[in-house]
Amino acid sequence: MVPMLTLALRLARRFPDDAALLAELREDKLVRRTIDACEFLAQAARERRTVTVAELAAAVKLPLSGPAQAANARSVATILAALTTSDFEGARPLLTALVRRRDGKPPPPAFFALVDDFGLLAPYDDEDAFLADETARVHGAWAA
């Protein structure tokens, strides 16, 4: 699922003015939500802020409460993995570094596992240092 979402993001980013392509991509709910999540995080980056997982989930209409909570949480995790992978493959700062858990806690452990798989944690002494640097990179890239 992540490779398909990554491809959809690549197409949406490469052809942002192609209305027909974007409409076709958005026909799939998960692709639409992934593109919406990217846009939501890009806006947060331009505003130099972070967001919570719950805020992101609500923005893409996947609330993390109620009877669909577990399924929605899995969808949000898939979306975050696709966004992280897409940014890594495109050699861009990771927008997902702006996503925090409740009360300002660092991103979910799956985020750090994925960036570690990509080799991005290796130069750092700890996850907090990586997160601070990556958040600054994201803000710098999008706020400029």
mmCIF file of C-alpha atoms in Angstrom:
data_model
loop_
_atom_site.group_PDB
_atom_site.id
_atom_site.type_symbol
_atom_site.label_atom_id
_atom_site.label_comp_id
_atom_site.label_asym_id
_atom_site.label_seq_id
_atom_site.Cartn_x
_atom_site.Cartn_y
_atom_site.Cartn_z
ATOM 1 C CA MET A 1 0.000 0.000 0.000
ATOM 2 C CA VAL A 2 2.805 2.431 0.864
ATOM 3 C CA PRO A 3 4.445 2.115 -2.592
ATOM 4 C CA MET A 4 1.138 2.955 -4.300
ATOM 5 C CA LEU A 5 0.627 6.000 -2.079
ATOM 6 C CA THR A 6 4.227 7.058 -2.628
ATOM 7 C CA LEU A 7 3.720 6.880 -6.389
ATOM 8 C CA ALA A 8 0.496 8.899 -6.135
ATOM 9 C CA LEU A 9 2.301 11.560 -4.099
ATOM 10 C CA ARG A 10 5.121 11.661 -6.631
ATOM 11 C CA LEU A 11 2.625 12.240 -9.430
ATOM 12 C CA ALA A 12 0.688 14.879 -7.487
ATOM 13 C CA ARG A 13 3.887 16.759 -6.644
ATOM 14 C CA ARG A 14 5.307 16.490 -10.155
ATOM 15 C CA PHE A 15 2.144 17.666 -11.906
ATOM 16 C CA PRO A 16 0.434 20.029 -9.417
ATOM 17 C CA ASP A 17 -1.374 21.924 -12.184
ATOM 18 C CA ASP A 18 -2.790 18.868 -13.955
ATOM 19 C CA ALA A 19 -6.405 19.045 -12.764
ATOM 20 C CA ALA A 20 -7.449 15.856 -14.568
ATOM 21 C CA LEU A 21 -4.622 13.835 -13.039
ATOM 22 C CA LEU A 22 -5.279 15.197 -9.552
ATOM 23 C CA ALA A 23 -9.000 14.460 -9.876
ATOM 24 C CA GLU A 24 -8.238 10.904 -10.934
ATOM 25 C CA LEU A 25 -5.774 10.389 -8.084
ATOM 26 C CA ARG A 26 -8.275 11.763 -5.562
ATOM 27 C CA GLU A 27 -10.900 9.190 -6.602
ATOM 28 C CA ASP A 28 -9.211 6.718 -4.267
ATOM 29 C CA LYS A 29 -10.036 7.684 -0.657
ATOM 30 C CA LEU A 30 -6.667 6.750 0.804
ATOM 31 C CA VAL A 31 -4.768 8.534 -1.964
ATOM 32 C CA ARG A 32 -6.956 11.615 -1.475
ATOM 33 C CA ARG A 33 -6.320 11.537 2.255
ATOM 34 C CA THR A 34 -2.584 11.126 1.686
ATOM 35 C CA ILE A 35 -2.465 14.142 -0.632
ATOM 36 C CA ASP A 36 -4.591 16.092 1.856
ATOM 37 C CA ALA A 37 -2.226 15.106 4.672
ATOM 38 C CA CYS A 38 0.725 16.331 2.618
ATOM 39 C CA GLU A 39 -1.009 19.661 2.011
ATOM 40 C CA PHE A 40 -1.977 19.945 5.704
ATOM 41 C CA LEU A 41 1.616 19.316 6.805
ATOM 42 C CA ALA A 42 2.996 21.702 4.181
ATOM 43 C CA GLN A 43 0.745 24.446 5.573
ATOM 44 C CA ALA A 44 1.949 23.679 9.106
ATOM 45 C CA ALA A 45 5.536 23.870 7.841
ATOM 46 C CA ARG A 46 4.917 27.242 6.189
ATOM 47 C CA GLU A 47 3.526 28.449 9.522
ATOM 48 C CA ARG A 48 6.551 26.991 11.349
ATOM 49 C CA ARG A 49 4.459 24.835 13.661
ATOM 50 C CA THR A 50 3.972 21.199 14.569
ATOM 51 C CA VAL A 51 0.728 19.210 14.690
ATOM 52 C CA THR A 52 -0.534 16.241 16.643
ATOM 53 C CA VAL A 53 -1.423 12.882 15.167
ATOM 54 C CA ALA A 54 -5.046 13.587 16.157
ATOM 55 C CA GLU A 55 -5.034 16.949 14.341
ATOM 56 C CA LEU A 56 -3.673 15.330 11.202
ATOM 57 C CA ALA A 57 -6.196 12.497 11.445
ATOM 58 C CA ALA A 58 -9.068 14.959 11.835
ATOM 59 C CA ALA A 59 -7.803 17.047 8.901
ATOM 60 C CA VAL A 60 -8.015 14.011 6.609
ATOM 61 C CA LYS A 61 -11.326 12.852 8.081
ATOM 62 C CA LEU A 62 -9.982 9.831 9.939
ATOM 63 C CA PRO A 63 -10.929 10.597 13.568
ATOM 64 C CA LEU A 64 -9.092 8.622 16.191
ATOM 65 C CA SER A 65 -12.178 7.967 18.291
ATOM 66 C CA GLY A 66 -15.365 5.987 17.923
ATOM 67 C CA PRO A 67 -15.986 2.589 16.402
ATOM 68 C CA ALA A 68 -13.553 3.027 13.507
ATOM 69 C CA GLN A 69 -10.675 4.153 15.740
ATOM 70 C CA ALA A 70 -8.424 1.140 15.141
ATOM 71 C CA ALA A 71 -8.949 1.123 11.370
ATOM 72 C CA ASN A 72 -8.441 4.883 11.181
ATOM 73 C CA ALA A 73 -5.243 4.653 13.230
ATOM 74 C CA ARG A 74 -3.890 2.042 10.780
ATOM 75 C CA SER A 75 -4.798 4.297 7.843
ATOM 76 C CA VAL A 76 -3.073 7.277 9.462
ATOM 77 C CA ALA A 77 0.044 5.164 10.079
ATOM 78 C CA THR A 78 0.043 4.084 6.421
ATOM 79 C CA ILE A 79 -0.338 7.693 5.279
ATOM 80 C CA LEU A 80 2.530 8.825 7.518
ATOM 81 C CA ALA A 81 4.764 6.017 6.239
ATOM 82 C CA ALA A 82 3.965 6.949 2.635
ATOM 83 C CA LEU A 83 4.700 10.637 3.266
ATOM 84 C CA THR A 84 7.979 9.813 5.013
ATOM 85 C CA THR A 85 9.020 7.447 2.225
ATOM 86 C CA SER A 86 8.082 9.943 -0.475
ATOM 87 C CA ASP A 87 10.076 12.743 1.129
ATOM 88 C CA PHE A 88 13.066 10.460 1.710
ATOM 89 C CA GLU A 89 13.035 9.203 -1.882
ATOM 90 C CA GLY A 90 12.732 12.786 -3.131
ATOM 91 C CA ALA A 91 15.626 13.930 -0.907
ATOM 92 C CA ARG A 92 13.320 16.457 0.800
ATOM 93 C CA PRO A 93 13.035 17.316 4.488
ATOM 94 C CA LEU A 94 10.532 14.953 6.116
ATOM 95 C CA LEU A 95 7.200 16.712 6.595
ATOM 96 C CA THR A 96 6.215 13.958 9.004
ATOM 97 C CA ALA A 97 8.831 15.251 11.452
ATOM 98 C CA LEU A 98 6.200 17.867 12.317
ATOM 99 C CA VAL A 99 3.787 15.240 13.652
ATOM 100 C CA ARG A 100 3.803 14.793 17.403
ATOM 101 C CA ARG A 101 1.851 12.644 19.767
ATOM 102 C CA ARG A 102 -0.358 14.194 22.398
ATOM 103 C CA ASP A 103 1.144 16.751 24.798
ATOM 104 C CA GLY A 104 4.118 17.524 22.544
ATOM 105 C CA LYS A 105 5.583 14.045 22.813
ATOM 106 C CA PRO A 106 7.826 12.960 19.921
ATOM 107 C CA PRO A 107 6.373 11.254 16.851
ATOM 108 C CA PRO A 108 5.191 7.668 17.142
ATOM 109 C CA PRO A 109 7.923 4.998 17.391
ATOM 110 C CA ALA A 110 7.099 3.818 13.858
ATOM 111 C CA PHE A 111 8.413 7.150 12.531
ATOM 112 C CA PHE A 112 11.807 6.606 14.156
ATOM 113 C CA ALA A 113 11.916 2.972 13.034
ATOM 114 C CA LEU A 114 11.335 4.045 9.437
ATOM 115 C CA VAL A 115 13.894 6.853 9.446
ATOM 116 C CA ASP A 116 16.351 4.475 11.083
ATOM 117 C CA ASP A 117 15.713 1.995 8.244
ATOM 118 C CA PHE A 118 16.564 4.823 5.832
ATOM 119 C CA GLY A 119 19.827 5.425 7.734
ATOM 120 C CA LEU A 120 18.872 8.943 8.782
ATOM 121 C CA LEU A 121 19.385 8.383 12.524
ATOM 122 C CA ALA A 122 22.943 7.068 12.205
ATOM 123 C CA PRO A 123 24.693 10.472 12.473
ATOM 124 C CA TYR A 124 22.730 11.408 15.621
ATOM 125 C CA ASP A 125 23.296 10.583 19.256
ATOM 126 C CA ASP A 126 19.567 10.330 19.931
ATOM 127 C CA GLU A 127 16.125 10.662 18.377
ATOM 128 C CA ASP A 128 15.500 14.068 19.971
ATOM 129 C CA ALA A 129 18.509 15.603 18.223
ATOM 130 C CA PHE A 130 17.392 14.174 14.879
ATOM 131 C CA LEU A 131 13.852 15.440 15.423
ATOM 132 C CA ALA A 132 15.038 18.954 16.317
ATOM 133 C CA ASP A 133 17.267 19.134 13.243
ATOM 134 C CA GLU A 134 14.669 17.673 10.889
ATOM 135 C CA THR A 135 11.921 19.957 12.203
ATOM 136 C CA ALA A 136 14.193 22.958 11.606
ATOM 137 C CA ARG A 137 14.979 21.683 8.083
ATOM 138 C CA VAL A 138 11.275 21.294 7.285
ATOM 139 C CA HIS A 139 10.413 24.730 8.624
ATOM 140 C CA GLY A 140 13.334 26.291 6.781
ATOM 141 C CA ALA A 141 12.470 24.626 3.480
ATOM 142 C CA TRP A 142 8.754 25.439 3.540
ATOM 143 C CA ALA A 143 8.796 28.851 5.216
ATOM 144 C CA ALA A 144 11.282 30.246 2.686
#
